[in-house]
mmCIF file of C-alpha atoms and ligand atoms in Angstrom:
data_model
loop_
_atom_site.group_PDB
_atom_site.id
_atom_site.type_symbol
_atom_site.label_atom_id
_atom_site.label_comp_id
_atom_site.label_asym_id
_atom_site.label_seq_id
_atom_site.Cartn_x
_atom_site.Cartn_y
_atom_site.Cartn_z
ATOM 1 C CA UNK A 1 0.019 0.026 -0.010
ATOM 2 C CA UNK A 2 1.342 3.391 -1.010
ATOM 3 C CA UNK A 3 -0.040 6.110 1.348
ATOM 4 C CA UNK A 4 -0.606 9.720 0.578
ATOM 5 C CA UNK A 5 -0.785 11.411 3.970
ATOM 6 C CA UNK A 6 -2.757 14.650 4.368
ATOM 7 C CA UNK A 7 -1.609 16.540 7.471
ATOM 8 C CA UNK A 8 1.465 16.060 9.695
ATOM 9 C CA UNK A 9 0.160 16.946 13.147
ATOM 10 C CA UNK A 10 -0.332 14.607 16.101
ATOM 11 C CA UNK A 11 -1.853 11.723 14.218
ATOM 12 C CA UNK A 12 -0.083 12.217 10.852
ATOM 13 C CA UNK A 13 3.320 12.211 12.470
ATOM 14 C CA UNK A 14 2.380 9.143 14.496
ATOM 15 C CA UNK A 15 1.335 7.259 11.309
ATOM 16 C CA UNK A 16 4.608 8.158 9.641
ATOM 17 C CA UNK A 17 6.665 6.916 12.606
ATOM 18 C CA UNK A 18 4.642 3.670 13.073
ATOM 19 C CA UNK A 19 4.737 2.693 9.392
ATOM 20 C CA UNK A 20 8.509 3.235 9.051
ATOM 21 C CA UNK A 21 10.098 -0.037 7.991
ATOM 22 C CA UNK A 22 6.806 -1.823 7.359
ATOM 23 C CA UNK A 23 6.731 -3.897 4.182
ATOM 24 C CA UNK A 24 3.010 -3.849 3.599
ATOM 25 C CA UNK A 25 2.410 -0.113 3.777
ATOM 26 C CA UNK A 26 4.608 3.000 3.294
ATOM 27 C CA UNK A 27 3.939 6.735 3.444
ATOM 28 C CA UNK A 28 5.101 7.966 0.013
ATOM 29 C CA UNK A 29 3.962 11.592 0.068
ATOM 30 C CA UNK A 30 2.939 14.012 2.834
ATOM 31 C CA UNK A 31 0.863 17.124 2.228
ATOM 32 C CA UNK A 32 1.970 19.618 4.908
ATOM 33 C CA UNK A 33 2.086 23.407 5.068
ATOM 34 C CA UNK A 34 5.225 23.458 7.166
ATOM 35 C CA UNK A 35 8.758 23.322 5.815
ATOM 36 C CA UNK A 36 9.937 19.890 6.870
ATOM 37 C CA UNK A 37 11.970 17.163 5.238
ATOM 38 C CA UNK A 38 11.460 13.458 5.875
ATOM 39 C CA UNK A 39 13.900 10.669 5.126
ATOM 40 C CA UNK A 40 11.371 8.275 3.615
ATOM 41 C CA UNK A 41 8.649 10.476 2.110
ATOM 42 C CA UNK A 42 8.295 13.396 -0.273
ATOM 43 C CA UNK A 43 6.800 16.486 1.387
ATOM 44 C CA UNK A 44 4.606 18.879 -0.620
ATOM 45 C CA UNK A 45 2.243 21.785 0.012
ATOM 46 C CA UNK A 46 0.215 20.741 -3.085
ATOM 47 C CA UNK A 47 -2.637 18.284 -2.648
ATOM 48 C CA UNK A 48 -2.773 17.719 -6.380
ATOM 49 C CA UNK A 49 0.568 15.953 -6.184
ATOM 50 C CA UNK A 50 -1.109 13.215 -4.098
ATOM 51 C CA UNK A 51 -4.324 13.196 -6.081
ATOM 52 C CA UNK A 52 -2.630 12.926 -9.437
ATOM 53 C CA UNK A 53 -0.092 10.283 -8.382
ATOM 54 C CA UNK A 54 -1.337 6.939 -9.760
ATOM 55 C CA UNK A 55 1.117 5.089 -7.468
ATOM 56 C CA UNK A 56 -0.769 6.310 -4.409
ATOM 57 C CA UNK A 57 -3.610 3.924 -3.777
ATOM 58 C CA UNK A 58 -4.659 5.033 -0.332
ATOM 59 C CA UNK A 59 -4.976 8.467 1.244
ATOM 60 C CA UNK A 60 -4.912 9.007 4.995
ATOM 61 C CA UNK A 61 -6.647 12.218 5.995
ATOM 62 C CA UNK A 62 -5.239 13.513 9.300
ATOM 63 C CA UNK A 63 -5.792 17.236 8.837
ATOM 64 C CA UNK A 64 -8.897 17.635 10.938
ATOM 65 C CA UNK A 65 -11.605 20.202 10.408
ATOM 66 C CA UNK A 66 -14.273 20.251 7.694
ATOM 67 C CA UNK A 67 -12.582 22.250 4.949
ATOM 68 C CA UNK A 68 -10.585 21.546 2.903
ATOM 69 C CA UNK A 69 -10.591 17.996 4.376
ATOM 70 C CA UNK A 70 -14.034 17.334 2.826
ATOM 71 C CA UNK A 71 -13.055 18.522 -0.647
ATOM 72 C CA UNK A 72 -9.813 16.533 -0.497
ATOM 73 C CA UNK A 73 -11.467 13.321 0.673
ATOM 74 C CA UNK A 74 -14.221 13.602 -1.896
ATOM 75 C CA UNK A 75 -11.717 14.168 -4.691
ATOM 76 C CA UNK A 76 -9.709 11.118 -3.545
ATOM 77 C CA UNK A 77 -12.732 8.839 -3.545
ATOM 78 C CA UNK A 78 -13.831 10.216 -6.965
ATOM 79 C CA UNK A 79 -10.307 9.393 -8.196
ATOM 80 C CA UNK A 80 -10.636 5.830 -7.048
ATOM 81 C CA UNK A 81 -8.372 5.955 -4.064
ATOM 82 C CA UNK A 82 -9.140 4.321 -0.696
ATOM 83 C CA UNK A 83 -9.505 6.776 2.165
ATOM 84 C CA UNK A 84 -8.758 6.294 5.919
ATOM 85 C CA UNK A 85 -9.550 9.180 8.213
ATOM 86 C CA UNK A 86 -9.554 10.006 11.899
ATOM 87 C CA UNK A 87 -11.611 13.160 11.340
ATOM 88 C CA UNK A 88 -14.830 12.860 13.342
ATOM 89 C CA UNK A 89 -16.211 16.250 12.320
ATOM 90 C CA UNK A 90 -15.867 15.290 8.681
ATOM 91 C CA UNK A 91 -17.401 11.826 9.034
ATOM 92 C CA UNK A 92 -20.255 12.899 11.303
ATOM 93 C CA UNK A 93 -21.153 15.719 8.923
ATOM 94 C CA UNK A 94 -20.746 13.935 5.560
ATOM 95 C CA UNK A 95 -21.297 10.303 6.514
ATOM 96 C CA UNK A 96 -24.360 9.994 4.213
ATOM 97 C CA UNK A 97 -22.406 11.158 1.280
ATOM 98 C CA UNK A 98 -19.005 9.660 1.689
ATOM 99 C CA UNK A 99 -20.137 6.029 2.388
ATOM 100 C CA UNK A 100 -22.249 5.711 -0.782
ATOM 101 C CA UNK A 101 -19.592 7.519 -2.860
ATOM 102 C CA UNK A 102 -16.921 4.985 -1.704
ATOM 103 C CA UNK A 103 -19.325 2.134 -2.494
ATOM 104 C CA UNK A 104 -20.128 3.574 -5.967
ATOM 105 C CA UNK A 105 -16.424 3.970 -6.762
ATOM 106 C CA UNK A 106 -15.571 0.462 -5.421
ATOM 107 C CA UNK A 107 -12.949 1.754 -2.976
ATOM 108 C CA UNK A 108 -12.612 1.346 0.786
ATOM 109 C CA UNK A 109 -13.440 4.059 3.253
ATOM 110 C CA UNK A 110 -12.613 3.558 6.955
ATOM 111 C CA UNK A 111 -12.758 5.883 10.046
ATOM 112 C CA UNK A 112 -12.231 3.760 13.120
ATOM 113 C CA UNK A 113 -9.903 6.303 14.804
ATOM 114 C CA UNK A 114 -12.606 9.004 14.542
ATOM 115 C CA UNK A 115 -14.089 7.828 17.851
ATOM 116 C CA UNK A 116 -12.178 6.619 20.890
ATOM 117 C CA UNK A 117 -8.606 7.405 19.658
ATOM 118 C CA UNK A 118 -6.837 4.058 19.979
ATOM 119 C CA UNK A 119 -9.919 1.943 20.880
ATOM 120 C CA UNK A 120 -11.418 -0.399 18.328
ATOM 121 C CA UNK A 121 -14.850 0.942 19.065
ATOM 122 C CA UNK A 122 -16.315 1.784 15.711
ATOM 123 C CA UNK A 123 -15.024 -1.320 13.972
ATOM 124 C CA UNK A 124 -16.462 -3.460 16.773
ATOM 125 C CA UNK A 125 -19.745 -1.551 16.750
ATOM 126 C CA UNK A 126 -20.042 -2.407 13.102
ATOM 127 C CA UNK A 127 -19.254 -6.021 13.662
ATOM 128 C CA UNK A 128 -21.626 -6.397 16.559
ATOM 129 C CA UNK A 129 -24.569 -5.349 14.448
ATOM 130 C CA UNK A 130 -24.128 -8.586 12.449
ATOM 131 C CA UNK A 131 -25.517 -10.504 15.417
ATOM 132 C CA UNK A 132 -27.711 -8.187 17.456
ATOM 133 C CA UNK A 133 -29.604 -4.980 17.614
ATOM 134 C CA UNK A 134 -27.912 -2.180 19.558
ATOM 135 C CA UNK A 135 -30.218 -0.238 21.887
ATOM 136 C CA UNK A 136 -27.694 2.083 23.517
ATOM 137 C CA UNK A 137 -24.276 3.646 22.873
ATOM 138 C CA UNK A 138 -22.258 6.257 24.698
ATOM 139 C CA UNK A 139 -19.896 7.079 27.479
ATOM 140 C CA UNK A 140 -16.652 9.060 27.916
ATOM 141 C CA UNK A 141 -15.555 9.891 24.374
ATOM 142 C CA UNK A 142 -13.208 12.888 24.780
ATOM 143 C CA UNK A 143 -9.707 12.456 26.141
ATOM 144 C CA UNK A 144 -9.107 16.162 26.734
ATOM 145 C CA UNK A 145 -12.211 16.626 28.844
ATOM 146 C CA UNK A 146 -11.484 13.508 30.860
ATOM 147 C CA UNK A 147 -7.921 14.628 31.435
ATOM 148 C CA UNK A 148 -9.148 18.071 32.702
ATOM 149 C CA UNK A 149 -11.872 16.571 34.929
ATOM 150 C CA UNK A 150 -9.582 13.902 36.297
ATOM 151 C CA UNK A 151 -6.719 16.375 36.974
ATOM 152 C CA UNK A 152 -9.168 18.697 38.772
ATOM 153 C CA UNK A 153 -10.690 15.912 40.855
ATOM 154 C CA UNK A 154 -7.660 13.826 41.779
ATOM 155 C CA UNK A 155 -4.825 16.374 41.688
ATOM 156 C CA UNK A 156 -6.677 19.504 42.569
ATOM 157 C CA UNK A 157 -5.377 21.092 39.401
ATOM 158 C CA UNK A 158 -6.845 24.357 38.127
ATOM 159 C CA UNK A 159 -9.044 24.148 34.994
ATOM 160 C CA UNK A 160 -6.746 26.350 32.838
ATOM 161 C CA UNK A 161 -3.592 24.496 33.851
ATOM 162 C CA UNK A 162 -5.230 21.132 33.096
ATOM 163 C CA UNK A 163 -6.398 22.306 29.646
ATOM 164 C CA UNK A 164 -2.956 23.636 28.817
ATOM 165 C CA UNK A 165 -1.339 20.256 29.850
ATOM 166 C CA UNK A 166 -3.850 18.438 27.629
ATOM 167 C CA UNK A 167 -2.841 20.639 24.743
ATOM 168 C CA UNK A 168 0.894 20.019 25.394
ATOM 169 C CA UNK A 169 0.261 16.273 25.493
ATOM 170 C CA UNK A 170 -1.413 16.368 22.064
ATOM 171 C CA UNK A 171 -4.856 15.404 23.263
ATOM 172 C CA UNK A 172 -6.751 18.619 22.397
ATOM 173 C CA UNK A 173 -8.019 19.734 19.009
ATOM 174 C CA UNK A 174 -6.341 22.642 17.215
ATOM 175 C CA UNK A 175 -9.196 24.738 18.659
ATOM 176 C CA UNK A 176 -9.781 23.259 22.113
ATOM 177 C CA UNK A 177 -13.163 24.945 22.381
ATOM 178 C CA UNK A 178 -14.370 22.014 20.287
ATOM 179 C CA UNK A 179 -13.298 19.645 23.132
ATOM 180 C CA UNK A 180 -14.386 21.593 26.178
ATOM 181 C CA UNK A 181 -17.797 22.710 24.785
ATOM 182 C CA UNK A 182 -18.603 19.100 23.981
ATOM 183 C CA UNK A 183 -18.753 19.460 20.198
ATOM 184 C CA UNK A 184 -16.049 16.782 19.631
ATOM 185 C CA UNK A 185 -18.104 14.337 21.813
ATOM 186 C CA UNK A 186 -21.239 15.417 19.917
ATOM 187 C CA UNK A 187 -19.663 14.461 16.606
ATOM 188 C CA UNK A 188 -18.552 11.141 18.065
ATOM 189 C CA UNK A 189 -22.034 10.434 19.406
ATOM 190 C CA UNK A 190 -23.694 11.238 16.075
ATOM 191 C CA UNK A 191 -21.370 8.922 14.226
ATOM 192 C CA UNK A 192 -21.688 6.127 16.774
ATOM 193 C CA UNK A 193 -25.498 6.431 16.871
ATOM 194 C CA UNK A 194 -25.818 6.447 13.062
ATOM 195 C CA UNK A 195 -23.805 3.219 12.893
ATOM 196 C CA UNK A 196 -25.389 1.557 15.890
ATOM 197 C CA UNK A 197 -28.986 2.284 14.979
ATOM 198 C CA UNK A 198 -28.679 2.341 11.144
ATOM 199 C CA UNK A 199 -30.012 5.904 10.894
ATOM 200 C CA UNK A 200 -28.947 9.340 9.983
ATOM 201 C CA UNK A 201 -29.830 11.524 12.935
ATOM 202 C CA UNK A 202 -31.162 15.018 12.523
ATOM 203 C CA UNK A 203 -28.390 16.745 14.456
ATOM 204 C CA UNK A 204 -30.109 20.054 15.286
ATOM 205 C CA UNK A 205 -32.171 18.232 17.937
ATOM 206 C CA UNK A 206 -29.153 16.776 19.771
ATOM 207 C CA UNK A 207 -28.358 18.982 22.776
ATOM 208 C CA UNK A 208 -24.788 19.485 23.950
ATOM 209 C CA UNK A 209 -23.307 21.009 27.076
ATOM 210 C CA UNK A 210 -19.527 20.938 27.765
ATOM 211 C CA UNK A 211 -17.370 21.447 30.815
ATOM 212 C CA UNK A 212 -15.988 24.949 30.277
ATOM 213 C CA UNK A 213 -18.012 26.363 33.246
ATOM 214 C CA UNK A 214 -16.856 23.803 35.846
ATOM 215 C CA UNK A 215 -14.907 25.260 38.858
ATOM 216 C CA UNK A 216 -13.079 23.875 41.818
ATOM 217 C CA UNK A 217 -16.095 24.769 43.996
ATOM 218 C CA UNK A 218 -18.295 22.398 41.921
ATOM 219 C CA UNK A 219 -15.731 19.678 42.197
ATOM 220 C CA UNK A 220 -15.679 20.191 46.005
ATOM 221 C CA UNK A 221 -19.497 19.810 46.076
ATOM 222 C CA UNK A 222 -19.272 16.531 44.102
ATOM 223 C CA UNK A 223 -16.537 15.158 46.364
ATOM 224 C CA UNK A 224 -18.594 15.993 49.441
ATOM 225 C CA UNK A 225 -21.345 13.770 48.052
ATOM 226 C CA UNK A 226 -19.118 10.924 46.847
ATOM 227 C CA UNK A 227 -19.534 11.902 43.134
ATOM 228 C CA UNK A 228 -17.177 12.330 40.176
ATOM 229 C CA UNK A 229 -18.009 14.458 37.137
ATOM 230 C CA UNK A 230 -17.378 13.150 33.611
ATOM 231 C CA UNK A 231 -18.408 14.464 30.174
ATOM 232 C CA UNK A 232 -20.714 11.792 28.776
ATOM 233 C CA UNK A 233 -22.607 11.023 25.545
ATOM 234 C CA UNK A 234 -25.874 9.102 25.455
ATOM 235 C CA UNK A 235 -27.614 7.573 22.446
ATOM 236 C CA UNK A 236 -30.643 5.308 22.928
ATOM 237 C CA UNK A 237 -32.964 3.510 20.542
ATOM 238 C CA UNK A 238 -35.943 2.090 22.326
ATOM 239 C CA UNK A 239 -39.195 1.014 20.657
ATOM 240 C CA UNK A 240 -38.147 2.965 17.521
ATOM 241 C CA UNK A 241 -37.622 6.177 19.472
ATOM 242 C CA UNK A 242 -34.184 7.693 19.563
ATOM 243 C CA UNK A 243 -32.782 9.989 22.165
ATOM 244 C CA UNK A 244 -29.264 11.510 22.039
ATOM 245 C CA UNK A 245 -27.453 14.133 24.113
ATOM 246 C CA UNK A 246 -24.054 15.156 25.521
ATOM 247 C CA UNK A 247 -23.656 16.555 29.021
ATOM 248 C CA UNK A 248 -21.515 16.549 32.161
ATOM 249 C CA UNK A 249 -22.704 13.682 34.328
ATOM 250 C CA UNK A 250 -22.087 12.754 37.996
ATOM 251 C CA UNK A 251 -21.145 9.182 38.808
ATOM 252 C CA UNK A 252 -20.928 7.604 42.225
ATOM 253 C CA UNK A 253 -17.334 6.649 43.269
ATOM 254 C CA UNK A 254 -17.097 2.935 42.506
ATOM 255 C CA UNK A 255 -18.906 3.198 39.164
ATOM 256 C CA UNK A 256 -16.547 2.263 36.237
ATOM 257 C CA UNK A 257 -16.899 5.725 34.631
ATOM 258 C CA UNK A 258 -15.795 7.473 37.854
ATOM 259 C CA UNK A 259 -12.483 5.640 37.798
ATOM 260 C CA UNK A 260 -11.452 6.517 34.246
ATOM 261 C CA UNK A 261 -8.100 8.350 34.443
ATOM 262 C CA UNK A 262 -6.225 10.930 32.338
ATOM 263 C CA UNK A 263 -6.905 10.809 28.596
ATOM 264 C CA UNK A 264 -8.732 7.504 28.694
ATOM 265 C CA UNK A 265 -12.164 6.868 27.241
ATOM 266 C CA UNK A 266 -14.776 4.336 28.381
ATOM 267 C CA UNK A 267 -17.439 3.661 25.724
ATOM 268 C CA UNK A 268 -20.309 1.252 26.188
ATOM 269 C CA UNK A 269 -22.907 -0.392 23.992
ATOM 270 C CA UNK A 270 -26.014 -2.273 25.055
ATOM 271 C CA UNK A 271 -27.062 -5.023 22.639
ATOM 272 C CA UNK A 272 -30.015 -7.367 22.667
ATOM 273 C CA UNK A 273 -27.740 -10.419 22.954
ATOM 274 C CA UNK A 274 -24.484 -9.154 24.524
ATOM 275 C CA UNK A 275 -26.196 -6.739 26.905
ATOM 276 C CA UNK A 276 -23.743 -4.179 28.295
ATOM 277 C CA UNK A 277 -20.269 -4.231 26.720
ATOM 278 C CA UNK A 278 -17.616 -1.624 27.294
ATOM 279 C CA UNK A 279 -14.442 -0.478 25.494
ATOM 280 C CA UNK A 280 -11.646 1.192 27.348
ATOM 281 C CA UNK A 281 -8.306 2.714 26.323
ATOM 282 C CA UNK A 282 -6.549 5.905 25.368
ATOM 283 C CA UNK A 283 -9.042 8.115 23.714
ATOM 284 C CA UNK A 284 -6.524 10.668 22.434
ATOM 285 C CA UNK A 285 -2.859 10.942 21.719
ATOM 286 C CA UNK A 286 -0.388 10.336 18.908
ATOM 287 C CA UNK A 287 0.501 6.645 18.938
ATOM 288 C CA UNK A 288 -2.804 5.150 20.238
ATOM 289 C CA UNK A 289 -4.713 7.029 17.497
ATOM 290 C CA UNK A 290 -2.120 6.301 14.798
ATOM 291 C CA UNK A 291 -2.275 2.641 15.758
ATOM 292 C CA UNK A 292 -6.018 2.632 15.003
ATOM 293 C CA UNK A 293 -5.412 4.400 11.664
ATOM 294 C CA UNK A 294 -2.902 1.642 10.777
ATOM 295 C CA UNK A 295 -5.456 -1.002 11.785
ATOM 296 C CA UNK A 296 -7.812 0.598 9.215
ATOM 297 C CA UNK A 297 -5.077 0.574 6.574
ATOM 298 C CA UNK A 298 -4.518 -3.125 7.263
ATOM 299 C CA UNK A 299 -8.246 -3.698 6.830
ATOM 300 C CA UNK A 300 -8.159 -1.825 3.557
ATOM 301 C CA UNK A 301 -5.354 -4.103 2.433
ATOM 302 C CA UNK A 302 -7.667 -7.025 3.254
ATOM 303 C CA UNK A 303 -10.395 -5.406 1.157
ATOM 304 C CA UNK A 304 -12.605 -4.478 4.075
ATOM 305 C CA UNK A 305 -14.331 -1.141 3.703
ATOM 306 C CA UNK A 306 -16.404 0.503 6.333
ATOM 307 C CA UNK A 307 -19.551 0.010 6.559
ATOM 308 C CA UNK A 308 -22.446 -0.005 7.406
ATOM 309 C CA UNK A 309 -26.135 0.556 6.904
ATOM 310 C CA UNK A 310 -26.765 4.236 7.167
ATOM 311 C CA UNK A 311 -30.357 5.181 7.284
ATOM 312 C CA UNK A 312 -33.114 7.625 6.839
ATOM 313 C CA UNK A 313 -33.165 11.053 8.482
ATOM 314 C CA UNK A 314 -34.451 10.490 11.990
ATOM 315 C CA UNK A 315 -35.396 13.040 14.628
ATOM 316 C CA UNK A 316 -34.412 12.681 18.303
ATOM 317 C CA UNK A 317 -36.707 13.100 21.261
ATOM 318 C CA UNK A 318 -35.081 13.758 24.621
ATOM 319 C CA UNK A 319 -37.824 13.421 27.168
ATOM 320 C CA UNK A 320 -35.779 11.293 29.603
ATOM 321 C CA UNK A 321 -36.349 12.699 33.126
ATOM 322 C CA UNK A 322 -33.090 13.272 35.006
ATOM 323 C CA UNK A 323 -32.016 15.090 38.186
ATOM 324 C CA UNK A 324 -29.416 17.793 37.631
ATOM 325 C CA UNK A 325 -26.767 19.678 39.572
ATOM 326 C CA UNK A 326 -27.193 23.349 38.628
ATOM 327 C CA UNK A 327 -24.836 26.167 39.627
ATOM 328 C CA UNK A 328 -24.512 29.755 38.558
ATOM 329 C CA UNK A 329 -28.020 31.090 38.046
ATOM 330 C CA UNK A 330 -30.785 30.669 40.596
ATOM 331 C CA UNK A 331 -33.747 32.121 38.762
ATOM 332 C CA UNK A 332 -37.408 31.299 39.198
ATOM 333 C CA UNK A 333 -37.268 28.165 37.010
ATOM 334 C CA UNK A 334 -34.347 26.713 39.000
ATOM 335 C CA UNK A 335 -36.018 27.523 42.294
ATOM 336 C CA UNK A 336 -39.304 25.959 41.182
ATOM 337 C CA UNK A 337 -37.470 22.755 40.272
ATOM 338 C CA UNK A 338 -35.012 22.624 43.201
ATOM 339 C CA UNK A 339 -35.240 19.563 45.418
ATOM 340 C CA UNK A 340 -32.045 19.961 47.500
ATOM 341 C CA UNK A 341 -29.465 22.714 48.124
ATOM 342 C CA UNK A 342 -25.735 21.892 48.171
ATOM 343 C CA UNK A 343 -23.008 24.289 49.133
ATOM 344 C CA UNK A 344 -22.280 25.739 45.654
ATOM 345 C CA UNK A 345 -25.316 24.600 43.649
ATOM 346 C CA UNK A 346 -28.658 22.842 43.804
ATOM 347 C CA UNK A 347 -30.037 19.469 42.778
ATOM 348 C CA UNK A 348 -33.233 19.572 40.789
ATOM 349 C CA UNK A 349 -36.118 17.208 40.909
ATOM 350 C CA UNK A 350 -36.366 15.115 37.722
ATOM 351 C CA UNK A 351 -36.709 17.345 34.636
ATOM 352 C CA UNK A 352 -36.580 16.457 30.941
ATOM 353 C CA UNK A 353 -33.245 16.600 29.161
ATOM 354 C CA UNK A 354 -34.684 18.984 26.539
ATOM 355 C CA UNK A 355 -36.043 21.349 29.219
ATOM 356 C CA UNK A 356 -32.752 21.377 31.084
ATOM 357 C CA UNK A 357 -30.740 22.118 27.992
ATOM 358 C CA UNK A 358 -33.194 24.803 26.852
ATOM 359 C CA UNK A 359 -32.716 26.491 30.165
ATOM 360 C CA UNK A 360 -28.862 26.165 29.930
ATOM 361 C CA UNK A 361 -28.927 27.656 26.432
ATOM 362 C CA UNK A 362 -30.644 30.759 27.889
ATOM 363 C CA UNK A 363 -28.192 30.814 30.789
ATOM 364 C CA UNK A 364 -24.862 30.016 29.108
ATOM 365 C CA UNK A 365 -22.790 30.958 32.205
ATOM 366 C CA UNK A 366 -24.427 28.274 34.383
ATOM 367 C CA UNK A 367 -22.803 24.873 34.956
ATOM 368 C CA UNK A 368 -25.130 21.796 34.767
ATOM 369 C CA UNK A 369 -24.400 18.116 35.310
ATOM 370 C CA UNK A 370 -26.858 15.245 35.210
ATOM 371 C CA UNK A 371 -26.958 12.806 38.109
ATOM 372 C CA UNK A 372 -26.377 9.266 36.809
ATOM 373 C CA UNK A 373 -29.060 6.949 38.294
HETATM 374 N N1 HSE B 401 -9.419 16.038 20.947
HETATM 375 C C1 HSE B 401 -9.787 14.655 20.943
HETATM 376 C C2 HSE B 401 -9.958 14.175 22.349
HETATM 377 C C3 HSE B 401 -8.820 13.817 20.163
HETATM 378 O O1 HSE B 401 -9.443 14.844 23.260
HETATM 379 O O2 HSE B 401 -10.593 13.162 22.590
HETATM 380 C C4 HSE B 401 -9.261 12.429 19.935
HETATM 381 O O3 HSE B 401 -10.431 12.345 19.143
#
């Protein structure tokens, strides 16, 4: 396999390093805007040099972002090249378009590293659908947020310091707002739900709340009540009705999610035969993620494209009733729904996910976290 590599950041560099010396796959050309030289590959700023090179059969897209990644990936598929990508924003947004295009062109398209970094989550999610219906997916899907929350909880680190460490360690996106506001997890949930339930979710109805408003005082409240805060995605398909949302969630110490350290992810599916099955590993970082990209390249060599039945546009309905920790704005709505006061916030009585997120949208400085029950 001759690889054209688009992007030479955390994942691209990892792929280059891990394929060095392999006989079955080699990086031949790298498209990169920085002036670098590499011993084993030609470096160019011009994407056309990869697109027009008939010797390059497979393109690995590791640029991130929607544009020009989308235009490049589309052009590669149109030109009959296999594509492997770790870009969750790209795949979550253009899934319906890229999968049929790859099928039409008779090439392989794979994106396992788009969710869970080094974990074989998406490839296993696809496989599990051969034997059972999946009724639930979700969990901790963002290494940066987990690193921040874990550092604040266990090490007493300040939010800003923890985020800056996550950036230094190569966990965060180029724009870390995407991580801390939950958008990265939102993309990963959309992609996982589409694959798990065989649908194409209408994304506007999927609420998302990140962790950027969490403070040391909130963490102290959680500790005082034996709880640990994690950023969690939830996708459920029950009796044909789908719900999907992303939000900070409080787990009792002793629950598996509460113990997930550093940049690790813990992603779970519930299937009609397997019941609950979880996947755990490093959810971000150079070599774990690059390892998963190479797994996809090896599957392409074996002729295995991704996937997977995608489906019709489907709306989500989030009427699950949950209790929430709310801190920051104590207006009439919060007071009306308060069941219990803690030192720095309140616990609501059960309210619907949609109602809570609508309130949060109107009060963007507030911090909310669902109580896992
Ligand atoms: N920024 C992402 C994360 C990288 O922290 O999980 C892996 O998708």
